[in-house]
């Protein structure tokens, strides 16, 4: 099971780009990398998922280098409403007996 | 609306009094899981279930029980709650068995206080 390491917290300002890197040195061949966003008193919400290279959707981009030992979530032009905790999760949902373990998350504070 | 529903949202109880937190999903998902969230410790998995009648321990199963008699329901049972089980609990579900690595869908959480 791939263990993930993320920075505990990051501060940013409105309109800036925020990049959060997650380390997962023992990622397995079939593992996907998934990022979730969590607001206080709510359940985590799916943001983006990728396997390799770059993935982009309407809210974020995910950069995965060739060795897949890390990944970077990029939030373009953040607003105050992007203040949340962001979790990186590495695993294979299709695998039997899959314990999906989250890391400690990164608390992002967006300032005006 | 596709969702994972947990009940109750808030629960205060006393040590040793059995309780059940319900979780239901309407998306026909095979995979369901329970997590607890504590300050500084992130989300830790308690139990998970790959399908009906198939359950397995997560990272912190002590003091908890689960059952999966129907696909849509995955209740979390605390037979004899203790104060160290005071936490925020989340249920999650996901489809499995497909070629797509589907993400987890979470409920809105149950805040449990054991005195």
mmCIF file of C-alpha atoms in Angstrom:
data_model
loop_
_atom_site.group_PDB
_atom_site.id
_atom_site.type_symbol
_atom_site.label_atom_id
_atom_site.label_comp_id
_atom_site.label_asym_id
_atom_site.label_seq_id
_atom_site.Cartn_x
_atom_site.Cartn_y
_atom_site.Cartn_z
ATOM 1 C CA UNK A 1 0.000 0.000 0.000
ATOM 2 C CA UNK A 2 1.530 3.265 -1.127
ATOM 3 C CA UNK A 3 2.116 5.759 1.695
ATOM 4 C CA UNK A 4 1.722 9.400 0.777
ATOM 5 C CA UNK A 5 3.458 12.479 2.139
ATOM 6 C CA UNK A 6 2.151 16.001 1.669
ATOM 7 C CA UNK A 7 3.012 19.401 3.141
ATOM 8 C CA UNK A 8 0.898 20.164 6.187
ATOM 9 C CA UNK A 9 -0.191 23.619 5.081
ATOM 10 C CA UNK A 10 0.203 26.281 2.396
ATOM 11 C CA UNK A 11 -0.881 29.912 2.181
ATOM 12 C CA UNK A 12 -1.738 31.737 -1.007
ATOM 13 C CA UNK A 13 -3.542 34.816 -2.285
ATOM 14 C CA UNK A 14 -6.545 35.191 -4.511
ATOM 15 C CA UNK A 15 -5.711 34.893 -8.196
ATOM 16 C CA UNK A 16 -2.484 32.983 -7.659
ATOM 17 C CA UNK A 17 -1.704 29.442 -8.732
ATOM 18 C CA UNK A 18 -1.340 26.871 -5.958
ATOM 19 C CA UNK A 19 0.764 23.748 -6.434
ATOM 20 C CA UNK A 20 0.647 20.918 -3.907
ATOM 21 C CA UNK A 21 3.091 18.051 -4.251
ATOM 22 C CA UNK A 22 2.440 14.563 -2.913
ATOM 23 C CA UNK A 23 5.230 12.020 -2.537
ATOM 24 C CA UNK A 24 4.435 8.334 -3.033
ATOM 25 C CA UNK A 25 7.745 6.537 -3.435
ATOM 26 C CA UNK A 26 6.371 2.980 -3.330
ATOM 27 C CA UNK A 27 3.483 3.437 -5.736
ATOM 28 C CA UNK A 28 2.467 0.167 -7.392
ATOM 29 C CA UNK A 29 2.136 -0.427 -11.103
ATOM 30 C CA UNK A 30 -1.668 -0.457 -11.096
ATOM 31 C CA UNK A 31 -2.148 2.406 -8.632
ATOM 32 C CA UNK A 32 -3.951 5.576 -9.651
ATOM 33 C CA UNK A 33 -3.417 8.967 -8.012
ATOM 34 C CA UNK A 34 -6.549 10.728 -6.850
ATOM 35 C CA UNK A 35 -6.969 14.104 -5.189
ATOM 36 C CA UNK A 36 -9.818 15.132 -2.939
ATOM 37 C CA UNK A 37 -10.918 18.460 -1.483
ATOM 38 C CA UNK A 38 -12.538 18.766 1.929
ATOM 39 C CA UNK A 39 -14.316 21.722 3.482
ATOM 40 C CA UNK A 40 -14.992 21.873 7.245
ATOM 41 C CA UNK A 41 -17.764 19.517 8.400
ATOM 42 C CA UNK A 42 -18.164 18.006 4.921
ATOM 43 C CA UNK A 43 -17.007 14.797 3.330
ATOM 44 C CA UNK A 44 -14.074 14.869 0.917
ATOM 45 C CA UNK A 45 -14.983 15.601 -2.689
ATOM 46 C CA UNK A 46 -13.245 14.220 -5.780
ATOM 47 C CA UNK A 47 -11.161 16.763 -7.721
ATOM 48 C CA UNK A 48 -9.007 14.904 -10.227
ATOM 49 C CA UNK A 49 -7.416 11.548 -10.944
ATOM 50 C CA UNK A 50 -4.509 10.444 -13.083
ATOM 51 C CA UNK A 51 -2.156 7.599 -13.855
ATOM 52 C CA UNK A 52 0.734 9.270 -15.676
ATOM 53 C CA UNK A 53 1.767 12.486 -17.430
ATOM 54 C CA UNK A 54 -0.755 15.308 -17.185
ATOM 55 C CA UNK A 55 -4.481 15.425 -16.609
ATOM 56 C CA UNK A 56 -6.578 18.577 -16.708
ATOM 57 C CA UNK A 57 -10.212 19.242 -15.930
ATOM 58 C CA UNK A 58 -12.288 22.328 -15.307
ATOM 59 C CA UNK A 59 -10.976 22.872 -11.773
ATOM 60 C CA UNK A 60 -7.404 21.565 -11.626
ATOM 61 C CA UNK A 61 -4.441 19.955 -13.336
ATOM 62 C CA UNK A 62 -2.475 16.974 -12.169
ATOM 63 C CA UNK A 63 1.157 16.510 -13.147
ATOM 64 C CA UNK A 64 2.755 13.083 -12.772
ATOM 65 C CA UNK A 65 6.417 12.565 -13.703
ATOM 66 C CA UNK A 66 7.580 9.491 -15.559
ATOM 67 C CA UNK A 67 8.741 7.654 -12.423
ATOM 68 C CA UNK A 68 5.318 8.307 -10.755
ATOM 69 C CA UNK A 69 6.948 8.679 -7.331
ATOM 70 C CA UNK A 70 5.284 12.024 -6.832
ATOM 71 C CA UNK A 71 2.428 14.075 -8.209
ATOM 72 C CA UNK A 72 1.520 17.759 -8.182
ATOM 73 C CA UNK A 73 -1.972 19.160 -7.961
ATOM 74 C CA UNK A 74 -2.216 22.582 -9.562
ATOM 75 C CA UNK A 75 -5.093 24.937 -8.763
ATOM 76 C CA UNK A 76 -5.084 27.882 -11.185
ATOM 77 C CA UNK A 77 -6.148 31.340 -10.022
ATOM 78 C CA UNK A 78 -7.465 30.342 -6.603
ATOM 79 C CA UNK A 79 -10.290 32.164 -4.879
ATOM 80 C CA UNK A 80 -11.258 32.415 -1.201
ATOM 81 C CA UNK A 81 -13.623 29.477 -1.707
ATOM 82 C CA UNK A 82 -10.664 27.210 -2.494
ATOM 83 C CA UNK A 83 -9.607 27.372 1.160
ATOM 84 C CA UNK A 84 -9.837 23.708 2.167
ATOM 85 C CA UNK A 85 -7.836 20.605 2.983
ATOM 86 C CA UNK A 86 -6.534 18.673 -0.025
ATOM 87 C CA UNK A 87 -5.810 14.962 0.170
ATOM 88 C CA UNK A 88 -3.719 12.810 -2.112
ATOM 89 C CA UNK A 89 -4.774 9.156 -2.319
ATOM 90 C CA UNK A 90 -2.841 6.441 -4.121
ATOM 91 C CA UNK A 91 -4.362 3.058 -4.829
ATOM 92 C CA UNK A 92 -6.153 0.733 -7.195
ATOM 93 C CA UNK A 93 -9.908 0.759 -6.701
ATOM 94 C CA UNK A 94 -10.251 -2.350 -8.808
ATOM 95 C CA UNK A 95 -7.987 -4.477 -6.615
ATOM 96 C CA UNK A 96 -9.555 -6.942 -4.228
ATOM 97 C CA UNK A 97 -8.792 -6.275 -0.603
ATOM 98 C CA UNK A 98 -7.936 -2.670 -1.273
ATOM 99 C CA UNK A 99 -7.398 -0.608 1.838
ATOM 100 C CA UNK A 100 -7.556 2.985 0.671
ATOM 101 C CA UNK A 101 -5.541 4.981 3.134
ATOM 102 C CA UNK A 102 -5.407 8.752 3.061
ATOM 103 C CA UNK A 103 -2.435 10.839 4.091
ATOM 104 C CA UNK A 104 -2.644 13.773 6.471
ATOM 105 C CA UNK A 105 -3.728 16.266 3.828
ATOM 106 C CA UNK A 106 -2.573 19.801 3.013
ATOM 107 C CA UNK A 107 -4.454 22.720 4.503
ATOM 108 C CA UNK A 108 -4.602 25.516 1.915
ATOM 109 C CA UNK A 109 -5.515 28.995 3.094
ATOM 110 C CA UNK A 110 -6.340 31.546 0.386
ATOM 111 C CA UNK A 111 -6.062 35.129 1.564
ATOM 112 C CA UNK A 112 -7.701 38.192 -0.002
ATOM 113 C CA UNK B 1 -29.775 12.618 -6.746
ATOM 114 C CA UNK B 2 -26.806 10.260 -6.412
ATOM 115 C CA UNK B 3 -25.575 10.380 -2.854
ATOM 116 C CA UNK B 4 -24.233 8.686 0.241
ATOM 117 C CA UNK B 5 -26.450 9.314 3.255
ATOM 118 C CA UNK B 6 -25.292 8.963 6.837
ATOM 119 C CA UNK B 7 -27.438 9.157 9.939
ATOM 120 C CA UNK B 8 -27.368 10.698 12.397
ATOM 121 C CA UNK B 9 -25.256 13.797 11.665
ATOM 122 C CA UNK B 10 -24.572 14.365 15.340
ATOM 123 C CA UNK B 11 -24.640 11.881 18.201
ATOM 124 C CA UNK B 12 -23.765 12.236 21.879
ATOM 125 C CA UNK B 13 -23.743 9.075 23.940
ATOM 126 C CA UNK B 14 -22.260 7.576 27.076
ATOM 127 C CA UNK B 15 -19.550 4.981 27.491
ATOM 128 C CA UNK B 16 -20.767 1.442 26.914
ATOM 129 C CA UNK B 17 -24.103 2.208 25.284
ATOM 130 C CA UNK B 18 -24.314 0.382 21.953
ATOM 131 C CA UNK B 19 -24.935 2.526 18.914
ATOM 132 C CA UNK B 20 -25.263 2.198 15.156
ATOM 133 C CA UNK B 21 -24.444 4.773 12.515
ATOM 134 C CA UNK B 22 -26.231 4.056 9.274
ATOM 135 C CA UNK B 23 -24.875 4.561 5.769
ATOM 136 C CA UNK B 24 -26.831 4.161 2.574
ATOM 137 C CA UNK B 25 -25.939 4.806 -1.060
ATOM 138 C CA UNK B 26 -28.272 4.933 -4.070
ATOM 139 C CA UNK B 27 -25.662 4.465 -6.813
ATOM 140 C CA UNK B 28 -25.508 0.642 -6.840
ATOM 141 C CA UNK B 29 -21.856 0.795 -5.789
ATOM 142 C CA UNK B 30 -20.076 -2.400 -4.817
ATOM 143 C CA UNK B 31 -17.379 -0.831 -2.639
ATOM 144 C CA UNK B 32 -18.231 0.852 0.664
ATOM 145 C CA UNK B 33 -15.987 2.014 3.471
ATOM 146 C CA UNK B 34 -15.918 3.758 6.841
ATOM 147 C CA UNK B 35 -13.339 6.331 7.898
ATOM 148 C CA UNK B 36 -12.749 8.271 11.040
ATOM 149 C CA UNK B 37 -11.178 11.705 11.025
ATOM 150 C CA UNK B 38 -9.298 13.143 13.968
ATOM 151 C CA UNK B 39 -7.310 16.401 14.202
ATOM 152 C CA UNK B 40 -3.798 15.941 12.888
ATOM 153 C CA UNK B 41 -4.415 12.333 11.836
ATOM 154 C CA UNK B 42 -6.292 12.802 8.581
ATOM 155 C CA UNK B 43 -8.735 10.118 7.426
ATOM 156 C CA UNK B 44 -8.159 6.610 8.723
ATOM 157 C CA UNK B 45 -10.009 3.630 7.332
ATOM 158 C CA UNK B 46 -11.978 1.521 9.821
ATOM 159 C CA UNK B 47 -13.606 -1.184 7.673
ATOM 160 C CA UNK B 48 -14.373 -1.660 4.029
ATOM 161 C CA UNK B 49 -16.551 -3.911 1.949
ATOM 162 C CA UNK B 50 -15.904 -5.023 -1.627
ATOM 163 C CA UNK B 51 -19.470 -6.313 -2.037
ATOM 164 C CA UNK B 52 -22.441 -7.861 -0.223
ATOM 165 C CA UNK B 53 -21.365 -10.161 2.615
ATOM 166 C CA UNK B 54 -17.692 -9.276 2.014
ATOM 167 C CA UNK B 55 -16.090 -7.072 4.662
ATOM 168 C CA UNK B 56 -12.524 -6.546 5.806
ATOM 169 C CA UNK B 57 -10.566 -4.570 8.353
ATOM 170 C CA UNK B 58 -8.993 -1.243 7.568
ATOM 171 C CA UNK B 59 -6.244 0.376 9.580
ATOM 172 C CA UNK B 60 -8.172 1.083 12.806
ATOM 173 C CA UNK B 61 -10.899 -1.596 13.214
ATOM 174 C CA UNK B 62 -10.663 -2.118 16.990
ATOM 175 C CA UNK B 63 -13.938 -1.386 18.772
ATOM 176 C CA UNK B 64 -16.041 -1.375 15.603
ATOM 177 C CA UNK B 65 -18.206 -3.817 13.698
ATOM 178 C CA UNK B 66 -19.829 -3.603 10.283
ATOM 179 C CA UNK B 67 -22.221 -5.638 8.211
ATOM 180 C CA UNK B 68 -23.108 -5.672 4.514
ATOM 181 C CA UNK B 69 -26.337 -7.611 4.108
ATOM 182 C CA UNK B 70 -27.569 -5.426 1.261
ATOM 183 C CA UNK B 71 -25.618 -3.645 -1.422
ATOM 184 C CA UNK B 72 -26.883 -0.193 -0.524
ATOM 185 C CA UNK B 73 -26.373 -0.284 3.274
ATOM 186 C CA UNK B 74 -23.209 -0.472 5.351
ATOM 187 C CA UNK B 75 -23.903 0.290 9.022
ATOM 188 C CA UNK B 76 -21.130 0.971 11.523
ATOM 189 C CA UNK B 77 -21.712 -0.582 14.935
ATOM 190 C CA UNK B 78 -20.043 0.380 18.188
ATOM 191 C CA UNK B 79 -20.923 -2.364 20.666
ATOM 192 C CA UNK B 80 -19.403 -0.612 23.690
ATOM 193 C CA UNK B 81 -18.330 2.917 22.791
ATOM 194 C CA UNK B 82 -15.463 4.529 24.646
ATOM 195 C CA UNK B 83 -14.334 8.182 24.805
ATOM 196 C CA UNK B 84 -11.420 7.486 22.424
ATOM 197 C CA UNK B 85 -13.993 6.785 19.730
ATOM 198 C CA UNK B 86 -15.115 10.399 19.842
ATOM 199 C CA UNK B 87 -14.480 11.457 16.260
ATOM 200 C CA UNK B 88 -15.924 12.538 12.934
ATOM 201 C CA UNK B 89 -16.976 9.530 10.876
ATOM 202 C CA UNK B 90 -17.384 9.314 7.117
ATOM 203 C CA UNK B 91 -18.914 6.649 4.948
ATOM 204 C CA UNK B 92 -17.843 6.365 1.317
ATOM 205 C CA UNK B 93 -18.738 4.265 -1.706
ATOM 206 C CA UNK B 94 -17.412 3.566 -5.175
ATOM 207 C CA UNK B 95 -18.113 1.290 -8.126
ATOM 208 C CA UNK B 96 -15.517 -1.408 -8.734
ATOM 209 C CA UNK B 97 -14.896 -4.125 -11.233
ATOM 210 C CA UNK B 98 -14.693 -1.781 -14.180
ATOM 211 C CA UNK B 99 -11.707 -0.675 -16.198
ATOM 212 C CA UNK B 100 -12.071 2.836 -14.838
ATOM 213 C CA UNK B 101 -10.562 3.568 -11.432
ATOM 214 C CA UNK B 102 -13.599 5.236 -9.934
ATOM 215 C CA UNK B 103 -13.184 7.739 -7.103
ATOM 216 C CA UNK B 104 -14.868 7.570 -3.719
ATOM 217 C CA UNK B 105 -18.160 9.325 -2.990
ATOM 218 C CA UNK B 106 -18.414 10.486 0.610
ATOM 219 C CA UNK B 107 -21.307 11.157 2.935
ATOM 220 C CA UNK B 108 -21.509 14.354 4.963
ATOM 221 C CA UNK B 109 -20.213 12.809 8.136
ATOM 222 C CA UNK B 110 -21.385 11.862 11.628
ATOM 223 C CA UNK B 111 -19.896 13.674 14.578
ATOM 224 C CA UNK B 112 -19.860 11.281 17.522
ATOM 225 C CA UNK B 113 -19.125 12.280 21.105
ATOM 226 C CA UNK B 114 -18.733 9.585 23.769
ATOM 227 C CA UNK B 115 -18.700 10.822 27.359
#
